[in-house]
XYZ file of N, CA, C and O in Angstrom:
532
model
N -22.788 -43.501 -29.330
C -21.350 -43.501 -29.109
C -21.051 -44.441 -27.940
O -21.769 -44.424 -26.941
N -20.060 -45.216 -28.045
C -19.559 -46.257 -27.015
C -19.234 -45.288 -25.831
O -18.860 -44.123 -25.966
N -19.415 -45.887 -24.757
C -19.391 -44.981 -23.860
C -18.034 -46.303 -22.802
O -18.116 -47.518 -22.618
N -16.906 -45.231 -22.340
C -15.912 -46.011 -21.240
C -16.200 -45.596 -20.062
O -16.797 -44.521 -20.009
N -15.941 -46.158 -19.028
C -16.791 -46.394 -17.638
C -15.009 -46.247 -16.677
O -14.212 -47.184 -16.623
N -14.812 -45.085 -16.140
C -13.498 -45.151 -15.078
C -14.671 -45.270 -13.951
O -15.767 -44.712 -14.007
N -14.131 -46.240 -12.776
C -14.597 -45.981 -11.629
C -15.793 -45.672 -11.197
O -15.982 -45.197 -10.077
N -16.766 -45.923 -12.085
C -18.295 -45.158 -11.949
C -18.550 -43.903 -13.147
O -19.638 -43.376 -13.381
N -17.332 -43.613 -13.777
C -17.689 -42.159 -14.495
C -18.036 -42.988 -15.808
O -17.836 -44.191 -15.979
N -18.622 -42.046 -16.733
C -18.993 -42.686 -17.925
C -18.677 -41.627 -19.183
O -19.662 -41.030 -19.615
N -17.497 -41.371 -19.751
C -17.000 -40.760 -20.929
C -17.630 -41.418 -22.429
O -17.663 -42.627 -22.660
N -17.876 -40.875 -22.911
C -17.728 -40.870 -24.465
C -16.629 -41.350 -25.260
O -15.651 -40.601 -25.280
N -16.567 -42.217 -25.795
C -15.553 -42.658 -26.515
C -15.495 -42.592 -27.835
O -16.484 -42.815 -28.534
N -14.293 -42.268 -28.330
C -14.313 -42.327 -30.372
C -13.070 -42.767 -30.402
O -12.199 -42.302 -29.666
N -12.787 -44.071 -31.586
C -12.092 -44.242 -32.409
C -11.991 -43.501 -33.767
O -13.000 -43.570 -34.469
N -11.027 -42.866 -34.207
C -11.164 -42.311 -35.502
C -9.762 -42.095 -36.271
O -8.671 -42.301 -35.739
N -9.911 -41.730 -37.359
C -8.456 -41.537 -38.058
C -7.190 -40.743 -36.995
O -6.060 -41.211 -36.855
N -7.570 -39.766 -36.478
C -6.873 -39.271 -35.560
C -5.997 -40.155 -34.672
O -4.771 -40.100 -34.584
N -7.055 -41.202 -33.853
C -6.415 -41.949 -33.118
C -5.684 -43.154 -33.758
O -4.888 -43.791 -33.068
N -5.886 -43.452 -34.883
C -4.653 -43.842 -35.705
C -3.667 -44.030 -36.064
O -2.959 -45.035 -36.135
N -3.487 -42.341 -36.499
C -2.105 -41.956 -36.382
C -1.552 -41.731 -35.367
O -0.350 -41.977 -35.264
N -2.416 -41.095 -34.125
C -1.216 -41.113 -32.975
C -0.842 -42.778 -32.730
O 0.297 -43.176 -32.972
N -1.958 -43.753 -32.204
C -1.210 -44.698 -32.155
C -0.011 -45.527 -33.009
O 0.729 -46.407 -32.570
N -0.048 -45.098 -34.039
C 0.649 -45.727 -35.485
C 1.958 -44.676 -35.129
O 2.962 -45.381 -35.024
N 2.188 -43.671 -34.976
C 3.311 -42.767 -34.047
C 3.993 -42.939 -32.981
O 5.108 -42.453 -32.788
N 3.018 -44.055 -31.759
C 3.601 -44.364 -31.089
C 4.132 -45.534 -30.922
O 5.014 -45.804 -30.107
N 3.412 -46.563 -31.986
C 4.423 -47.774 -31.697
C 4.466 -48.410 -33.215
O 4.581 -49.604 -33.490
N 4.375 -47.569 -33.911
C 4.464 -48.044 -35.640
C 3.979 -49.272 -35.463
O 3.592 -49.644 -36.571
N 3.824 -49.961 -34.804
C 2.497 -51.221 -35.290
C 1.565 -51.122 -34.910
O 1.265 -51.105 -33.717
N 0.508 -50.982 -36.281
C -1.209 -51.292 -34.538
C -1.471 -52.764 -34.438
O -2.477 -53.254 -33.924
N -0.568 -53.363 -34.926
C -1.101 -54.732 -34.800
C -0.913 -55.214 -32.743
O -1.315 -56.226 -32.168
N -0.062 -53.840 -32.100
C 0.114 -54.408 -31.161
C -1.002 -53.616 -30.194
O -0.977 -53.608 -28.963
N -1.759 -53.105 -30.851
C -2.627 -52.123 -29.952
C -3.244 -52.787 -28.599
O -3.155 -52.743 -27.372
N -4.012 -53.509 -29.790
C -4.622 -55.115 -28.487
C -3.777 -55.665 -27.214
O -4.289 -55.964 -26.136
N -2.356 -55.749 -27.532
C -1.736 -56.264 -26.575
C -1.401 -55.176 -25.595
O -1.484 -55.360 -24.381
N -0.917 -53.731 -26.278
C -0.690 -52.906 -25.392
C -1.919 -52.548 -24.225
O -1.560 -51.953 -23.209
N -3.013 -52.828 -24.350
C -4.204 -52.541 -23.491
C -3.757 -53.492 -22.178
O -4.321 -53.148 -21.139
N -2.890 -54.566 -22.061
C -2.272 -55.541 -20.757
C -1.251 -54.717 -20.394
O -0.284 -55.337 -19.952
N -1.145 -53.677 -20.423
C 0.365 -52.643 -19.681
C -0.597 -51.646 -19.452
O -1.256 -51.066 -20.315
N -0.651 -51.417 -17.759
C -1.469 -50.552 -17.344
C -1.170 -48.508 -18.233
O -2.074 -47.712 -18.486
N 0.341 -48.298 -18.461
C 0.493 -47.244 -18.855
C -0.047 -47.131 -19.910
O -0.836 -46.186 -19.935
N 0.081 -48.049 -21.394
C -0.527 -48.209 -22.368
C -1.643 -48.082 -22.218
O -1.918 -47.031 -22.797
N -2.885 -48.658 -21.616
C -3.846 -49.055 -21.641
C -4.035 -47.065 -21.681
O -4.009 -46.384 -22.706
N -4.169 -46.671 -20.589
C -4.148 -45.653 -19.816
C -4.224 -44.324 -21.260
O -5.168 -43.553 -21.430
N -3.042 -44.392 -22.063
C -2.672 -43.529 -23.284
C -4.022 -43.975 -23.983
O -4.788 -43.110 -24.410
N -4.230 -44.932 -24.068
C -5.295 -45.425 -25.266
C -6.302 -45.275 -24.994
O -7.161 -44.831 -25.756
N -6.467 -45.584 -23.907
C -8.138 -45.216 -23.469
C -8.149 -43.479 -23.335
O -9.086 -42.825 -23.796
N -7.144 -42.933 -22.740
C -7.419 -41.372 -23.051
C -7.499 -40.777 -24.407
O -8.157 -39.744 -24.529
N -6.889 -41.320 -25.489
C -6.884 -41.030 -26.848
C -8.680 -40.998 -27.336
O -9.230 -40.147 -28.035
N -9.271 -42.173 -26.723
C -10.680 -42.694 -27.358
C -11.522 -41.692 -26.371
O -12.462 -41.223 -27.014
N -11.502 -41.295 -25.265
C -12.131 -40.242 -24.479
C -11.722 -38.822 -25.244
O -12.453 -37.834 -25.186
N -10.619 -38.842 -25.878
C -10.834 -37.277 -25.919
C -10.994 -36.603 -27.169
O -11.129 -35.406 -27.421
N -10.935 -37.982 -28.167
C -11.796 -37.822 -28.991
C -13.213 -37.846 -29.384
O -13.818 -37.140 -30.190
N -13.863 -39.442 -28.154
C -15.264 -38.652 -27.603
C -15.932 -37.529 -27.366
O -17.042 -37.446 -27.893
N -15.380 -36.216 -26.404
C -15.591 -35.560 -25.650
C -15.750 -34.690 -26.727
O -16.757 -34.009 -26.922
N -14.457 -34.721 -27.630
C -14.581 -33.544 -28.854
C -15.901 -33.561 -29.371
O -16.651 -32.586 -29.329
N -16.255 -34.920 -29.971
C -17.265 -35.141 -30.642
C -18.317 -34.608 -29.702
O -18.499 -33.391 -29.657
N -19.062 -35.471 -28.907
C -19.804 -34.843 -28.333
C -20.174 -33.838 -27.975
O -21.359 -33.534 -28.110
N -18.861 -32.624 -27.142
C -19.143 -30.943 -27.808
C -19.780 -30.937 -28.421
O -20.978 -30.859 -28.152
N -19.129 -31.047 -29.977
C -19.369 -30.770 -30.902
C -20.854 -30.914 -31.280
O -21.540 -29.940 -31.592
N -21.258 -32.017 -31.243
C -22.801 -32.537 -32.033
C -23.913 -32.054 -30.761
O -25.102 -31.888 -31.033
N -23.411 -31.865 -29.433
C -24.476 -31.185 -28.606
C -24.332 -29.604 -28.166
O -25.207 -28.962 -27.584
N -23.549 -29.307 -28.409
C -23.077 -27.386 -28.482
C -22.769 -27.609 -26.638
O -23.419 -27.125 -25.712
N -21.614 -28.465 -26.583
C -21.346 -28.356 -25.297
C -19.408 -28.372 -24.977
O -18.576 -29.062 -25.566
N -19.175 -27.347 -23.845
C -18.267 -27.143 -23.857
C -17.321 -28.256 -22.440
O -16.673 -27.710 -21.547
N -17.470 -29.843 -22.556
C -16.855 -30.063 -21.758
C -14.947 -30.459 -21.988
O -14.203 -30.542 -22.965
N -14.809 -30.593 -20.711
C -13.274 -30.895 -20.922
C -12.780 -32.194 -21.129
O -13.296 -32.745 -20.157
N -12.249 -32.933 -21.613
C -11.485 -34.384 -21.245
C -10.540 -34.629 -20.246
O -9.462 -34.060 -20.075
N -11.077 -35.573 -19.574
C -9.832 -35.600 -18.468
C -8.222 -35.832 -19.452
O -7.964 -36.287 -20.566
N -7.367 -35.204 -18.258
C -5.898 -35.471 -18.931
C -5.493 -36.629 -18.558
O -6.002 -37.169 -17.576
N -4.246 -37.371 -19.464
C -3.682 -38.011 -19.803
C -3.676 -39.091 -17.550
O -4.013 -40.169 -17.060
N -3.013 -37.674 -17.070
C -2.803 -37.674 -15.777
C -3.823 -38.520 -15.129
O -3.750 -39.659 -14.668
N -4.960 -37.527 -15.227
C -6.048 -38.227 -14.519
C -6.703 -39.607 -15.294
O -7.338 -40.460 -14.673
N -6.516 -39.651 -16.318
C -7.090 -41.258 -16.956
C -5.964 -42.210 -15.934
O -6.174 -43.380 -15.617
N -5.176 -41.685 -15.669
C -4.344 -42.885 -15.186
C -4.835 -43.011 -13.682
O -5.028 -44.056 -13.061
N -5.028 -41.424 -13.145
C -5.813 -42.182 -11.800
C -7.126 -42.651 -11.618
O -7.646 -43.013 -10.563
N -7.666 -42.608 -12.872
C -9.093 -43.102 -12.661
C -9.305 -44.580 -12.712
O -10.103 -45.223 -12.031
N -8.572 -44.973 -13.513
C -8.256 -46.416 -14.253
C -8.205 -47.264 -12.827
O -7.784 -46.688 -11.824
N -8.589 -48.471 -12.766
C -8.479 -49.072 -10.971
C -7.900 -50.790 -12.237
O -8.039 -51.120 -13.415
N -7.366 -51.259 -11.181
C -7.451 -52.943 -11.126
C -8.418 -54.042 -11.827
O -8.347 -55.014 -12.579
N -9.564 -53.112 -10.955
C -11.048 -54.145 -11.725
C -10.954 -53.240 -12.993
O -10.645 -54.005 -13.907
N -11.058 -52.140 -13.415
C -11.164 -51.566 -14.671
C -10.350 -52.006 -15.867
O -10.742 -52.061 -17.033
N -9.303 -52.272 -15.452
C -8.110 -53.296 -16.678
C -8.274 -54.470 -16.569
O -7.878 -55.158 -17.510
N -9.110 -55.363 -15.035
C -9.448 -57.156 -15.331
C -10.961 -57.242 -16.329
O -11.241 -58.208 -17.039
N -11.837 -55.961 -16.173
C -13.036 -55.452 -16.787
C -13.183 -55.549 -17.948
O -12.709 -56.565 -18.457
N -13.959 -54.454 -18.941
C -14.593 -54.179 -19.633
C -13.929 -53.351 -20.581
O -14.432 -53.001 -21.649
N -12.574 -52.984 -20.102
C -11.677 -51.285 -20.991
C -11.824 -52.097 -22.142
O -12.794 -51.761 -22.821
N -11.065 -53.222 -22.659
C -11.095 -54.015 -24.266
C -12.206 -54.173 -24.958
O -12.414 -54.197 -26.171
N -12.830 -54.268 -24.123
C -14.291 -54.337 -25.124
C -14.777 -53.535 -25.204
O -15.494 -53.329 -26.183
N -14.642 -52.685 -24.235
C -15.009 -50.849 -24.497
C -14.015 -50.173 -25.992
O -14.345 -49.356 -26.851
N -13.118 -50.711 -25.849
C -12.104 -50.152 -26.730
C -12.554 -51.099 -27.904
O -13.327 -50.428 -28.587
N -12.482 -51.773 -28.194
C -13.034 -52.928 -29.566
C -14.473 -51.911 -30.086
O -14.625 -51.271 -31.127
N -15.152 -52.036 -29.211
C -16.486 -51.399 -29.665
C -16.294 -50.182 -30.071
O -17.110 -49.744 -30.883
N -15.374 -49.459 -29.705
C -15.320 -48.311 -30.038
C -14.710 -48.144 -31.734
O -15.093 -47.463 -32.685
N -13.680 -49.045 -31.564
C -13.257 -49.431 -32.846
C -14.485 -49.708 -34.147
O -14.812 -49.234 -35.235
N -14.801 -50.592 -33.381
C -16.173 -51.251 -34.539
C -17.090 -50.814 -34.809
O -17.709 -51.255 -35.778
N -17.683 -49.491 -33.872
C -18.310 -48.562 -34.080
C -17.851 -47.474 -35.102
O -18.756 -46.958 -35.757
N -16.910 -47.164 -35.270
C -16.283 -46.169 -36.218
C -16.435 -47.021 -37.427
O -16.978 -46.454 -38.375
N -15.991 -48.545 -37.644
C -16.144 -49.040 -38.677
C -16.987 -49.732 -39.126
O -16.731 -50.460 -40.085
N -18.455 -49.689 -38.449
C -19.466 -50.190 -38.868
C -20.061 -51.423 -38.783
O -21.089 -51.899 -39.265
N -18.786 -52.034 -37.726
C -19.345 -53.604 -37.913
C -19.372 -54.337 -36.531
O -19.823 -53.575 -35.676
N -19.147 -55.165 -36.193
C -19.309 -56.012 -35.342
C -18.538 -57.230 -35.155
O -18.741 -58.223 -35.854
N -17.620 -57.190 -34.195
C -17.053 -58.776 -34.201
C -15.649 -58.321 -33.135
O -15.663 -57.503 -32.215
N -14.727 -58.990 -33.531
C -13.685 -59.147 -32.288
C -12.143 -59.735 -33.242
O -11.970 -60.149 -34.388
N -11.390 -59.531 -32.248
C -9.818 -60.429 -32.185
C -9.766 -60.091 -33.569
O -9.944 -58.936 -33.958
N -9.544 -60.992 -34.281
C -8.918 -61.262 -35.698
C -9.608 -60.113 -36.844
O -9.147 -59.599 -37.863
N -10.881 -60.000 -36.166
C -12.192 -59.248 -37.217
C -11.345 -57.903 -37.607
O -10.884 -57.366 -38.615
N -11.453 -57.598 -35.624
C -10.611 -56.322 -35.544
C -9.776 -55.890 -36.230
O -9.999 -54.815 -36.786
N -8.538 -56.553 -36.435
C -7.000 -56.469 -37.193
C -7.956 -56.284 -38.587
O -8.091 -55.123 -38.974
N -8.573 -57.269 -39.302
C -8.855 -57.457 -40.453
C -9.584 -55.874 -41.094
O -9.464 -55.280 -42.166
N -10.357 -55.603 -39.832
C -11.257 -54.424 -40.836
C -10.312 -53.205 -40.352
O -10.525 -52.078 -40.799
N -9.197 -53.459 -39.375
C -8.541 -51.993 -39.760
C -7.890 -52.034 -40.441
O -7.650 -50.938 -40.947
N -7.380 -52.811 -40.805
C -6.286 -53.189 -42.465
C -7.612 -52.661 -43.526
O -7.525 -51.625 -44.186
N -8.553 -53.364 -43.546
C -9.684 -52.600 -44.505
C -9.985 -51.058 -44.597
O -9.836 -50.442 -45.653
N -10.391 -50.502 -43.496
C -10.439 -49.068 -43.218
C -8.822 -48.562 -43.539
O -8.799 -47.529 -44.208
N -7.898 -48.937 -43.292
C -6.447 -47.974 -43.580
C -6.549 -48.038 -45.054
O -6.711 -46.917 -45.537
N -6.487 -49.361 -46.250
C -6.285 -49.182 -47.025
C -7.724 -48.371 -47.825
O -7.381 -47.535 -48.661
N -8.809 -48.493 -47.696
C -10.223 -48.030 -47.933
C -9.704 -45.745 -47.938
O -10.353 -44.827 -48.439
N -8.604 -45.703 -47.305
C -9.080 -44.327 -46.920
C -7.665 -43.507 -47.351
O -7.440 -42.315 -47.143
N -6.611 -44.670 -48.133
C -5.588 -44.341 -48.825
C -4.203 -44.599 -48.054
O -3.163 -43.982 -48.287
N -4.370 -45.662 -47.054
C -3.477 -46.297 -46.286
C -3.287 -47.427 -46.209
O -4.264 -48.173 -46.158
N -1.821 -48.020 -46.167
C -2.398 -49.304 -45.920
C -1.339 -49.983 -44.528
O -0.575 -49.276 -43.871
N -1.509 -51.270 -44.348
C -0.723 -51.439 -43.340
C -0.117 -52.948 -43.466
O -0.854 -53.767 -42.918
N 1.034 -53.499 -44.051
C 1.270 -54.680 -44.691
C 1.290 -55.665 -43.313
O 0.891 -55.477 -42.163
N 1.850 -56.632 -43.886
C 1.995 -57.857 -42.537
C 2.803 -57.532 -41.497
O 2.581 -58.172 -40.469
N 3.802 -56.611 -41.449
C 4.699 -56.077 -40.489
C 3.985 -55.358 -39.652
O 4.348 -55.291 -38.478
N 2.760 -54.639 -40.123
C 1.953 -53.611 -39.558
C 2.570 -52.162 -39.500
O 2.268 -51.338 -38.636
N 3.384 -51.967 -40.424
C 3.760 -50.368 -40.803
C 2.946 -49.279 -41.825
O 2.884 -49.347 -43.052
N 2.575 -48.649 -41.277
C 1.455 -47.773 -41.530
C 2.417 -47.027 -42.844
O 3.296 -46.257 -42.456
N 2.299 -47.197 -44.112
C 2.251 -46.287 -44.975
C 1.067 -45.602 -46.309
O 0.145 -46.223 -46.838
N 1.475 -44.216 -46.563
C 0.686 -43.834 -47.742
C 0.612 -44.739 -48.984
O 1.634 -45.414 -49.112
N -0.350 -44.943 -49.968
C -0.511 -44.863 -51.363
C -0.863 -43.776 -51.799
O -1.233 -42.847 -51.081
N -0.778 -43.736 -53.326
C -1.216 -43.289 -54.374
C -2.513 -42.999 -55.013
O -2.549 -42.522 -56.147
C-alpha cells in the first residue's frame, strides 16, 4: 500500500471507489482532482480521503484498531515542503496502485475514465460522473 508521509508520520494510503464518489460529489469533475492538490485546503480533503481509506484497509487486513487522523489534523500536519514535495505523487501512486498500472498526467485521467466506465460508470469529456446500464 502507498504509504503518505505528513511531517515525518507515515499513513497508509487507498484510492478506491469510495474516494470517487466523494470526490466526484465534491467538485463533479475529477478531471480537476490534479489541479485541486495546488490549493492547500483541497489538497488537505484529498489527501485525508486516501488516509482514511488506508487506515480502514489496513485495520482491516491486520486485525488492527487504529484511528485516522481528522480532516482537522491532516490540515495541521500538511507543512509547505509537504505540498512543494511528494503529496502528488503520493496521491498518483495511490491512484495507480488501485488500478494496476503505472504512469502519470494524462495516463492518470485516461485509466480513470477506464476504471469508471470498466465498473459501470462513465465520465464523458466534461468529466461528469454518470451511471450506465
Amino acid at each position: 500500500m502507498v504509504e503518505i508521509v505528513l511531517r515525518g508520520r507515515k499513513y497508509p494510503a487507498l484510492f478506491d471507489l469510495q474516494n470517487v464518489k466523494e470526490l466526484q460529489e465534491r467538485y463533479s469533475d475529477l478531471t480537476q482532482v490534479a489541479e485541486k492538490l495546488n490549493d492547500p485546503e483541497e489538497a488537505a480533503f484529498i489527501i485525508w480521503l486516501l488516509i482514511r481509506e488506508g487506515v480502514e484497509l489496513d485495520n482491516e487486513e491486520h486485525h488492527k484498531e487504529n484511528e485516522a487522523p481528522s480532516l482537522e489534523m491532516v490540515k495541521r500536519l500538511i507543512s509547505f515542503a509537504d505540498l512543494q514535495g511528494g503529496l502528488a505523487t503520493s496521491v498518483e501512486e495511490a491512484f495507480m496502485e488501485f488500478y494496476g498500472k503505472k504512469g502519470s498526467g494524462r495516463q492518470a485521467l485516461k485509466a480513470m475514465r477506464t476504471m469508471l466506465s470498466e465498473s459501470g460508470l462513465t465520465m464523458p469529456q466534461n468529466g461528469a460522473l454518470t451511471a450506465t446500464e
